[in-house]
Amino acid sequence: MLEIGVNHYLILSGLLFSIGFMGVLRRKNLLMLFFATEVMLNAVNIAFTAIGNYYGDLSGQMFAFFVIAVAASEVAVGLGLLIVLYKKYGSVDLDVIASMKG
Amino acid sequence: MESLVYIALFSPFVGSLFAGLLFGNAPRNAITGWVASALIFVTFLASATLAYHVATVGAIHIQMMDWITAGDLSIPFGFLVDQISVTMMVVVSLVSTIVHVYATGYMDHDRSYNRFFSYLSAFVFAMMILIMSDNFVGLFIGWEGVGVCSWLLVGFWYHKADRPFEENPSISPSWAANEAFIMNRVADLGMLVGIFLIYWNIGSLQYDVVFEAMPQLADGILVSIAIALFIGAMGKSAQFPLHTWLTDAMEGPTPVSALIHAATMVTAGVFLVIRANPLYALDAVSGVSMFIAALGTFVAFYAATMALIARDIKRIVALSTLSQLGYMFAAAGLGAYWIALFHLAAHAFFKALLFLGAGNVMHAMDDELDIFKMGGLKTAMRGSYIYMGIASVALAGLPVFAGFYSKDAIIETAFNEGTFIIWGMLVITAGMTAFYSFRQVFFSFHGEKRYEALGFHPHDMYKYVLIAMAPLALLAISFGWFMGYYKEFIYGLNETVQYEMSDHTHHLAIYLGALVIAFALTGIFIAWKKYAGKGEKAWKRNEKFENSFVYKLLANQYYVPKFYDEFIVQPYTIMSAKFWELDKKLVDGSVDKLGRACVKIGDTSRGMQNGNLSSYLNWMGVGALLLVLVAVLSSITPEGIVDVLRAVTGKGE
């Protein structure tokens, strides 16, 4: 039976981060972008806690809490903006709300 | 005394600024001429007082302020008024005063009257710096300053169009001005090299320090310094092969020719050699000194031959200037520095007078320069006739007149030194000098009134101008009488400037003098016989003679200008055109390419800014990946690679 060690957590974290990153790059819906960033943040949280546990140091987990707190407030502000955008454009699709033309 | 030095130095500058700043854009205003003249006269008074002070008390050496201090280099703005510089100061300021007054009459109808006086006074200021500086850098600044003023003044009538080369006289004022300036640049390089060599080997540029340290230097260095400085002197004093600019500089207004290209600036080269007499008197550089004497003699002879057949009144005088400069260099090269300086002063007086007289003639003849078209002017222009006569006699070196004493002393020096070739050539040249100067006088003032047929109505210059020229005439007559006093005066300077004839020469002096006079009288007599009479024979141009080889050689100035044109100017023009092409392609091209590339990159990358947040995020992602890549790549070290390889292969654990 394979022992689950820090490497596995880190691989999981890397995979999640990659999924989130791809989401950020590929998604066009603003709401989905938020989800993708949440996935990325939580991937980082996993890495923090895993490494904190590995070294027997609590500051990794503490940092994860901070990240959660910041992410929550970010979502609150972001969703507020999102609603305003939706009211203005009637859509949250990035292709639709693009207003600058280079 | 210190304030007198500053007054002598700066009052021309004030005059220049007065005319230039206050009246630069104003229409012709007689006040500029008079204020400038008065201020130059102030300089003359100050110089004369200083001369008295130097004679009775001694030299003045003052330092106005620190000028250039950088590291070990320290060049103060200092002035030295000793026997040599005070002589030059008096000569320059006196001639300048008279030329300024003369110019108020001569330039009376010129629309750029104010500009003219601004330049002319600026020239005097630059000349004063050149003379009075106590170090080589100050000398060089003055040197360049007179060069610039000469350029401005030769090209004063810059609006005149170019004429073909064959036509008499040369090409155009602006062309002549550029020629003079560029040719002097060539020589100035030599001078700069000399100054650098001095600083390099001695570590100072103050005259007193430099000349004291010189005997300790190696011979090779001394010779290089002497040669380099003399190259500078050759340019300013128009010695062969850098002489062509002087005759072409006659395109400038006549007062300019009189002041700059006869009496003062062109003698700066001679002044430099005299100033550096402790250097040129050293045994180590005797070869260079001999070369100076030989070159001077050659130029004296060479210029005199060209003057024999010249037809342009100003060109004749210019060539005689060249010839007399040769005499001065001959004396300086032979070690008779004070005689050279004395001839310089005497020459300044009678040559300025001659030039101003020629200017009167030109003015009367509506700027006609060809002496073949004049003749019989003596009734219409009595004053100018007398002045020209006096100046020509002085130039020819007949007894009592100034040229007799100074030029004769130079010829005697050549005899005394045992350099008989130089002596012989100088004696022959003296004969030629007498011939061509009287040829010009007889041509223009005697014989038939040929100008009448050509429709000229000559009239003499304003009375006050003629009166203002009187001091020059007096000095042209009497300056030689003071030779004994002058000798006593300048002997106070140092030992190298002193020069005495041997007893042997002293005994023969009467015969030597008589020989020179005989040559001069013969020259005058031939000129009289040939040109003073009436009838066609006196002035009819001889076609056969003018087609002969000798005449063509002389009329074309030994083909030296042609040679320069063919082998230097034209190849240079072609080369410049080629380089211009290259420049356009290479330098301009690369700069243009760079600019265009920037524009292109900007234009292309503009597409990124499309306003779509998603694509921005993509670019950000690319950037982040690139940064990670850079971080990874930059952390790779050889040891790291080895570690990774070990880890992969599982060896060396």
PDB file of N, CA and C in Angstrom, chain B residues 22-96:
ATOM      1  N   LEU B  22      24.604  96.891 -30.075  1.00  0.00           N
ATOM      2  CA  LEU B  22      23.666  98.019 -30.068  1.00  0.00           C
ATOM      3  C   LEU B  22      23.200  98.363 -31.473  1.00  0.00           C
ATOM      4  N   PHE B  23      24.089  98.167 -32.460  1.00  0.00           N
ATOM      5  CA  PHE B  23      23.740  98.622 -33.804  1.00  0.00           C
ATOM      6  C   PHE B  23      23.722  97.475 -34.810  1.00  0.00           C
ATOM      7  N   GLY B  24      23.689  96.262 -34.279  1.00  0.00           N
ATOM      8  CA  GLY B  24      23.770  95.108 -35.170  1.00  0.00           C
ATOM      9  C   GLY B  24      22.683  95.104 -36.228  1.00  0.00           C
ATOM     10  N   ASN B  25      21.468  95.406 -35.817  1.00  0.00           N
ATOM     11  CA  ASN B  25      20.361  95.385 -36.765  1.00  0.00           C
ATOM     12  C   ASN B  25      19.995  96.771 -37.265  1.00  0.00           C
ATOM     13  N   ALA B  26      20.698  97.763 -36.734  1.00  0.00           N
ATOM     14  CA  ALA B  26      20.328  99.136 -37.095  1.00  0.00           C
ATOM     15  C   ALA B  26      20.884  99.478 -38.474  1.00  0.00           C
ATOM     16  N   PRO B  27      20.288 100.439 -39.146  1.00  0.00           N
ATOM     17  CA  PRO B  27      20.872 100.895 -40.409  1.00  0.00           C
ATOM     18  C   PRO B  27      22.197 101.599 -40.152  1.00  0.00           C
ATOM     19  N   ARG B  28      22.941 101.849 -41.222  1.00  0.00           N
ATOM     20  CA  ARG B  28      24.248 102.469 -41.149  1.00  0.00           C
ATOM     21  C   ARG B  28      24.245 103.656 -40.194  1.00  0.00           C
ATOM     22  N   ASN B  29      25.178 103.650 -39.270  1.00  0.00           N
ATOM     23  CA  ASN B  29      25.216 104.732 -38.298  1.00  0.00           C
ATOM     24  C   ASN B  29      26.671 105.133 -38.091  1.00  0.00           C
ATOM     25  N   ALA B  30      26.984 106.388 -38.417  1.00  0.00           N
ATOM     26  CA  ALA B  30      28.377 106.831 -38.385  1.00  0.00           C
ATOM     27  C   ALA B  30      28.978 106.703 -36.993  1.00  0.00           C
ATOM     28  N   ILE B  31      28.119 106.692 -35.969  1.00  0.00           N
ATOM     29  CA  ILE B  31      28.658 106.693 -34.607  1.00  0.00           C
ATOM     30  C   ILE B  31      29.440 105.413 -34.311  1.00  0.00           C
ATOM     31  N   THR B  32      29.033 104.294 -34.891  1.00  0.00           N
ATOM     32  CA  THR B  32      29.765 103.053 -34.619  1.00  0.00           C
ATOM     33  C   THR B  32      31.213 103.184 -35.053  1.00  0.00           C
ATOM     34  N   GLY B  33      31.415 103.740 -36.238  1.00  0.00           N
ATOM     35  CA  GLY B  33      32.771 103.907 -36.746  1.00  0.00           C
ATOM     36  C   GLY B  33      33.598 104.780 -35.832  1.00  0.00           C
ATOM     37  N   TRP B  34      33.009 105.872 -35.383  1.00  0.00           N
ATOM     38  CA  TRP B  34      33.803 106.798 -34.571  1.00  0.00           C
ATOM     39  C   TRP B  34      34.067 106.262 -33.181  1.00  0.00           C
ATOM     40  N   VAL B  35      33.061 105.622 -32.585  1.00  0.00           N
ATOM     41  CA  VAL B  35      33.286 105.049 -31.248  1.00  0.00           C
ATOM     42  C   VAL B  35      34.343 103.952 -31.322  1.00  0.00           C
ATOM     43  N   ALA B  36      34.221 103.082 -32.319  1.00  0.00           N
ATOM     44  CA  ALA B  36      35.211 102.008 -32.452  1.00  0.00           C
ATOM     45  C   ALA B  36      36.609 102.593 -32.645  1.00  0.00           C
ATOM     46  N   SER B  37      36.717 103.603 -33.510  1.00  0.00           N
ATOM     47  CA  SER B  37      38.023 104.212 -33.745  1.00  0.00           C
ATOM     48  C   SER B  37      38.580 104.815 -32.468  1.00  0.00           C
ATOM     49  N   ALA B  38      37.712 105.519 -31.729  1.00  0.00           N
ATOM     50  CA  ALA B  38      38.175 106.173 -30.507  1.00  0.00           C
ATOM     51  C   ALA B  38      38.667 105.134 -29.505  1.00  0.00           C
ATOM     52  N   LEU B  39      37.933 104.018 -29.408  1.00  0.00           N
ATOM     53  CA  LEU B  39      38.334 102.999 -28.436  1.00  0.00           C
ATOM     54  C   LEU B  39      39.655 102.346 -28.831  1.00  0.00           C
ATOM     55  N   ILE B  40      39.870 102.188 -30.131  1.00  0.00           N
ATOM     56  CA  ILE B  40      41.161 101.633 -30.567  1.00  0.00           C
ATOM     57  C   ILE B  40      42.264 102.645 -30.259  1.00  0.00           C
ATOM     58  N   PHE B  41      41.937 103.904 -30.409  1.00  0.00           N
ATOM     59  CA  PHE B  41      42.929 104.934 -30.095  1.00  0.00           C
ATOM     60  C   PHE B  41      43.288 104.880 -28.612  1.00  0.00           C
ATOM     61  N   VAL B  42      42.292 104.605 -27.779  1.00  0.00           N
ATOM     62  CA  VAL B  42      42.555 104.436 -26.353  1.00  0.00           C
ATOM     63  C   VAL B  42      43.548 103.290 -26.143  1.00  0.00           C
ATOM     64  N   THR B  43      43.324 102.205 -26.872  1.00  0.00           N
ATOM     65  CA  THR B  43      44.270 101.087 -26.795  1.00  0.00           C
ATOM     66  C   THR B  43      45.672 101.535 -27.176  1.00  0.00           C
ATOM     67  N   PHE B  44      45.730 102.348 -28.223  1.00  0.00           N
ATOM     68  CA  PHE B  44      47.044 102.821 -28.652  1.00  0.00           C
ATOM     69  C   PHE B  44      47.714 103.644 -27.567  1.00  0.00           C
ATOM     70  N   LEU B  45      46.938 104.543 -26.954  1.00  0.00           N
ATOM     71  CA  LEU B  45      47.518 105.376 -25.895  1.00  0.00           C
ATOM     72  C   LEU B  45      48.012 104.502 -24.743  1.00  0.00           C
ATOM     73  N   ALA B  46      47.177 103.538 -24.363  1.00  0.00           N
ATOM     74  CA  ALA B  46      47.575 102.651 -23.265  1.00  0.00           C
ATOM     75  C   ALA B  46      48.830 101.873 -23.644  1.00  0.00           C
ATOM     76  N   SER B  47      48.875 101.393 -24.886  1.00  0.00           N
ATOM     77  CA  SER B  47      50.045 100.620 -25.322  1.00  0.00           C
ATOM     78  C   SER B  47      51.296 101.474 -25.307  1.00  0.00           C
ATOM     79  N   ALA B  48      51.156 102.706 -25.765  1.00  0.00           N
ATOM     80  CA  ALA B  48      52.326 103.585 -25.795  1.00  0.00           C
ATOM     81  C   ALA B  48      52.823 103.849 -24.379  1.00  0.00           C
ATOM     82  N   THR B  49      51.890 104.070 -23.442  1.00  0.00           N
ATOM     83  CA  THR B  49      52.285 104.288 -22.056  1.00  0.00           C
ATOM     84  C   THR B  49      52.981 103.055 -21.502  1.00  0.00           C
ATOM     85  N   LEU B  50      52.407 101.895 -21.842  1.00  0.00           N
ATOM     86  CA  LEU B  50      53.017 100.648 -21.372  1.00  0.00           C
ATOM     87  C   LEU B  50      54.414 100.485 -21.952  1.00  0.00           C
ATOM     88  N   ALA B  51      54.572 100.885 -23.208  1.00  0.00           N
ATOM     89  CA  ALA B  51      55.896 100.772 -23.826  1.00  0.00           C
ATOM     90  C   ALA B  51      56.904 101.606 -23.044  1.00  0.00           C
ATOM     91  N   TYR B  52      56.493 102.798 -22.655  1.00  0.00           N
ATOM     92  CA  TYR B  52      57.373 103.661 -21.866  1.00  0.00           C
ATOM     93  C   TYR B  52      57.694 102.994 -20.534  1.00  0.00           C
ATOM     94  N   HIS B  53      56.656 102.412 -19.937  1.00  0.00           N
ATOM     95  CA  HIS B  53      56.841 101.746 -18.650  1.00  0.00           C
ATOM     96  C   HIS B  53      57.825 100.579 -18.776  1.00  0.00           C
ATOM     97  N   VAL B  54      57.641  99.789 -19.859  1.00  0.00           N
ATOM     98  CA  VAL B  54      58.533  98.641 -20.059  1.00  0.00           C
ATOM     99  C   VAL B  54      59.970  99.120 -20.246  1.00  0.00           C
ATOM    100  N   ALA B  55      60.120 100.217 -20.983  1.00  0.00           N
ATOM    101  CA  ALA B  55      61.466 100.721 -21.249  1.00  0.00           C
ATOM    102  C   ALA B  55      62.120 101.236 -19.982  1.00  0.00           C
ATOM    103  N   THR B  56      61.346 101.886 -19.125  1.00  0.00           N
ATOM    104  CA  THR B  56      61.961 102.510 -17.951  1.00  0.00           C
ATOM    105  C   THR B  56      61.968 101.588 -16.742  1.00  0.00           C
ATOM    106  N   VAL B  57      60.896 100.840 -16.525  1.00  0.00           N
ATOM    107  CA  VAL B  57      60.795 100.028 -15.310  1.00  0.00           C
ATOM    108  C   VAL B  57      61.042  98.554 -15.601  1.00  0.00           C
ATOM    109  N   GLY B  58      60.370  98.023 -16.596  1.00  0.00           N
ATOM    110  CA  GLY B  58      60.539  96.597 -16.908  1.00  0.00           C
ATOM    111  C   GLY B  58      59.219  95.964 -17.281  1.00  0.00           C
ATOM    112  N   ALA B  59      59.303  94.688 -17.588  1.00  0.00           N
ATOM    113  CA  ALA B  59      58.126  93.976 -18.084  1.00  0.00           C
ATOM    114  C   ALA B  59      57.050  93.844 -17.007  1.00  0.00           C
ATOM    115  N   ILE B  60      55.812  93.731 -17.460  1.00  0.00           N
ATOM    116  CA  ILE B  60      54.688  93.548 -16.544  1.00  0.00           C
ATOM    117  C   ILE B  60      54.112  92.168 -16.792  1.00  0.00           C
ATOM    118  N   HIS B  61      53.944  91.434 -15.706  1.00  0.00           N
ATOM    119  CA  HIS B  61      53.333  90.107 -15.827  1.00  0.00           C
ATOM    120  C   HIS B  61      52.185  90.038 -14.838  1.00  0.00           C
ATOM    121  N   ILE B  62      50.965  89.984 -15.359  1.00  0.00           N
ATOM    122  CA  ILE B  62      49.831  89.956 -14.442  1.00  0.00           C
ATOM    123  C   ILE B  62      48.946  88.769 -14.737  1.00  0.00           C
ATOM    124  N   GLN B  63      48.184  88.431 -13.709  1.00  0.00           N
ATOM    125  CA  GLN B  63      47.270  87.308 -13.851  1.00  0.00           C
ATOM    126  C   GLN B  63      45.870  87.782 -13.506  1.00  0.00           C
ATOM    127  N   MET B  64      44.982  87.685 -14.468  1.00  0.00           N
ATOM    128  CA  MET B  64      43.646  88.226 -14.254  1.00  0.00           C
ATOM    129  C   MET B  64      42.810  87.267 -13.433  1.00  0.00           C
ATOM    130  N   MET B  65      42.817  85.997 -13.830  1.00  0.00           N
ATOM    131  CA  MET B  65      42.036  85.002 -13.073  1.00  0.00           C
ATOM    132  C   MET B  65      42.485  83.617 -13.499  1.00  0.00           C
ATOM    133  N   ASP B  66      42.052  82.615 -12.710  1.00  0.00           N
ATOM    134  CA  ASP B  66      42.249  81.235 -13.148  1.00  0.00           C
ATOM    135  C   ASP B  66      41.297  80.986 -14.295  1.00  0.00           C
ATOM    136  N   TRP B  67      41.789  80.246 -15.272  1.00  0.00           N
ATOM    137  CA  TRP B  67      40.952  80.102 -16.451  1.00  0.00           C
ATOM    138  C   TRP B  67      40.577  78.639 -16.629  1.00  0.00           C
ATOM    139  N   ILE B  68      41.586  77.807 -16.830  1.00  0.00           N
ATOM    140  CA  ILE B  68      41.307  76.383 -16.965  1.00  0.00           C
ATOM    141  C   ILE B  68      42.095  75.670 -15.881  1.00  0.00           C
ATOM    142  N   THR B  69      41.381  75.002 -14.975  1.00  0.00           N
ATOM    143  CA  THR B  69      42.082  74.184 -13.984  1.00  0.00           C
ATOM    144  C   THR B  69      41.415  72.826 -13.976  1.00  0.00           C
ATOM    145  N   ALA B  70      42.153  71.830 -14.394  1.00  0.00           N
ATOM    146  CA  ALA B  70      41.609  70.481 -14.430  1.00  0.00           C
ATOM    147  C   ALA B  70      42.743  69.535 -14.122  1.00  0.00           C
ATOM    148  N   GLY B  71      42.664  68.896 -12.960  1.00  0.00           N
ATOM    149  CA  GLY B  71      43.740  67.989 -12.560  1.00  0.00           C
ATOM    150  C   GLY B  71      45.050  68.743 -12.441  1.00  0.00           C
ATOM    151  N   ASP B  72      46.068  68.249 -13.138  1.00  0.00           N
ATOM    152  CA  ASP B  72      47.378  68.895 -13.081  1.00  0.00           C
ATOM    153  C   ASP B  72      47.450  70.114 -13.979  1.00  0.00           C
ATOM    154  N   LEU B  73      46.487  70.223 -14.891  1.00  0.00           N
ATOM    155  CA  LEU B  73      46.530  71.310 -15.862  1.00  0.00           C
ATOM    156  C   LEU B  73      46.014  72.589 -15.221  1.00  0.00           C
ATOM    157  N   SER B  74      46.840  73.622 -15.281  1.00  0.00           N
ATOM    158  CA  SER B  74      46.394  74.902 -14.737  1.00  0.00           C
ATOM    159  C   SER B  74      46.810  75.997 -15.700  1.00  0.00           C
ATOM    160  N   ILE B  75      45.833  76.632 -16.310  1.00  0.00           N
ATOM    161  CA  ILE B  75      46.129  77.704 -17.251  1.00  0.00           C
ATOM    162  C   ILE B  75      45.450  78.974 -16.776  1.00  0.00           C
ATOM    163  N   PRO B  76      46.228  79.904 -16.272  1.00  0.00           N
ATOM    164  CA  PRO B  76      45.612  81.154 -15.836  1.00  0.00           C
ATOM    165  C   PRO B  76      45.377  82.077 -17.026  1.00  0.00           C
ATOM    166  N   PHE B  77      44.466  83.016 -16.852  1.00  0.00           N
ATOM    167  CA  PHE B  77      44.225  84.034 -17.859  1.00  0.00           C
ATOM    168  C   PHE B  77      45.189  85.162 -17.536  1.00  0.00           C
ATOM    169  N   GLY B  78      46.425  84.992 -17.998  1.00  0.00           N
ATOM    170  CA  GLY B  78      47.457  85.941 -17.611  1.00  0.00           C
ATOM    171  C   GLY B  78      48.020  86.681 -18.803  1.00  0.00           C
ATOM    172  N   PHE B  79      48.621  87.822 -18.526  1.00  0.00           N
ATOM    173  CA  PHE B  79      49.149  88.638 -19.622  1.00  0.00           C
ATOM    174  C   PHE B  79      50.582  89.048 -19.329  1.00  0.00           C
ATOM    175  N   LEU B  80      51.341  89.077 -20.398  1.00  0.00           N
ATOM    176  CA  LEU B  80      52.747  89.426 -20.281  1.00  0.00           C
ATOM    177  C   LEU B  80      53.015  90.595 -21.216  1.00  0.00           C
ATOM    178  N   VAL B  81      53.419  91.692 -20.622  1.00  0.00           N
ATOM    179  CA  VAL B  81      53.765  92.852 -21.443  1.00  0.00           C
ATOM    180  C   VAL B  81      55.259  93.065 -21.308  1.00  0.00           C
ATOM    181  N   ASP B  82      56.000  92.538 -22.274  1.00  0.00           N
ATOM    182  CA  ASP B  82      57.439  92.757 -22.248  1.00  0.00           C
ATOM    183  C   ASP B  82      57.854  93.448 -23.549  1.00  0.00           C
ATOM    184  N   GLN B  83      59.132  93.470 -23.826  1.00  0.00           N
ATOM    185  CA  GLN B  83      59.615  94.234 -24.990  1.00  0.00           C
ATOM    186  C   GLN B  83      58.975  93.758 -26.289  1.00  0.00           C
ATOM    187  N   ILE B  84      58.866  92.426 -26.425  1.00  0.00           N
ATOM    188  CA  ILE B  84      58.318  91.905 -27.683  1.00  0.00           C
ATOM    189  C   ILE B  84      56.844  92.250 -27.806  1.00  0.00           C
ATOM    190  N   SER B  85      56.077  91.917 -26.757  1.00  0.00           N
ATOM    191  CA  SER B  85      54.641  92.110 -26.907  1.00  0.00           C
ATOM    192  C   SER B  85      54.282  93.590 -26.966  1.00  0.00           C
ATOM    193  N   VAL B  86      55.014  94.403 -26.248  1.00  0.00           N
ATOM    194  CA  VAL B  86      54.634  95.813 -26.259  1.00  0.00           C
ATOM    195  C   VAL B  86      54.941  96.435 -27.636  1.00  0.00           C
ATOM    196  N   THR B  87      55.988  95.967 -28.276  1.00  0.00           N
ATOM    197  CA  THR B  87      56.251  96.437 -29.638  1.00  0.00           C
ATOM    198  C   THR B  87      55.069  96.118 -30.537  1.00  0.00           C
ATOM    199  N   MET B  88      54.642  94.856 -30.466  1.00  0.00           N
ATOM    200  CA  MET B  88      53.517  94.447 -31.288  1.00  0.00           C
ATOM    201  C   MET B  88      52.266  95.232 -30.935  1.00  0.00           C
ATOM    202  N   MET B  89      52.060  95.453 -29.619  1.00  0.00           N
ATOM    203  CA  MET B  89      50.856  96.173 -29.185  1.00  0.00           C
ATOM    204  C   MET B  89      50.810  97.556 -29.794  1.00  0.00           C
ATOM    205  N   VAL B  90      51.946  98.248 -29.734  1.00  0.00           N
ATOM    206  CA  VAL B  90      51.969  99.614 -30.256  1.00  0.00           C
ATOM    207  C   VAL B  90      51.722  99.596 -31.761  1.00  0.00           C
ATOM    208  N   VAL B  91      52.407  98.686 -32.443  1.00  0.00           N
ATOM    209  CA  VAL B  91      52.254  98.632 -33.900  1.00  0.00           C
ATOM    210  C   VAL B  91      50.810  98.311 -34.271  1.00  0.00           C
ATOM    211  N   VAL B  92      50.279  97.266 -33.638  1.00  0.00           N
ATOM    212  CA  VAL B  92      48.923  96.834 -33.988  1.00  0.00           C
ATOM    213  C   VAL B  92      47.913  97.933 -33.683  1.00  0.00           C
ATOM    214  N   SER B  93      48.037  98.534 -32.496  1.00  0.00           N
ATOM    215  CA  SER B  93      47.011  99.510 -32.135  1.00  0.00           C
ATOM    216  C   SER B  93      47.130 100.769 -32.982  1.00  0.00           C
ATOM    217  N   LEU B  94      48.355 101.147 -33.330  1.00  0.00           N
ATOM    218  CA  LEU B  94      48.504 102.350 -34.162  1.00  0.00           C
ATOM    219  C   LEU B  94      47.936 102.110 -35.560  1.00  0.00           C
ATOM    220  N   VAL B  95      48.341 101.012 -36.171  1.00  0.00           N
ATOM    221  CA  VAL B  95      47.837 100.728 -37.515  1.00  0.00           C
ATOM    222  C   VAL B  95      46.320 100.546 -37.466  1.00  0.00           C
ATOM    223  N   SER B  96      45.836  99.874 -36.430  1.00  0.00           N
ATOM    224  CA  SER B  96      44.393  99.652 -36.324  1.00  0.00           C
ATOM    225  C   SER B  96      43.634 100.961 -36.216  1.00  0.00           C
TER     226      SER B  96
END
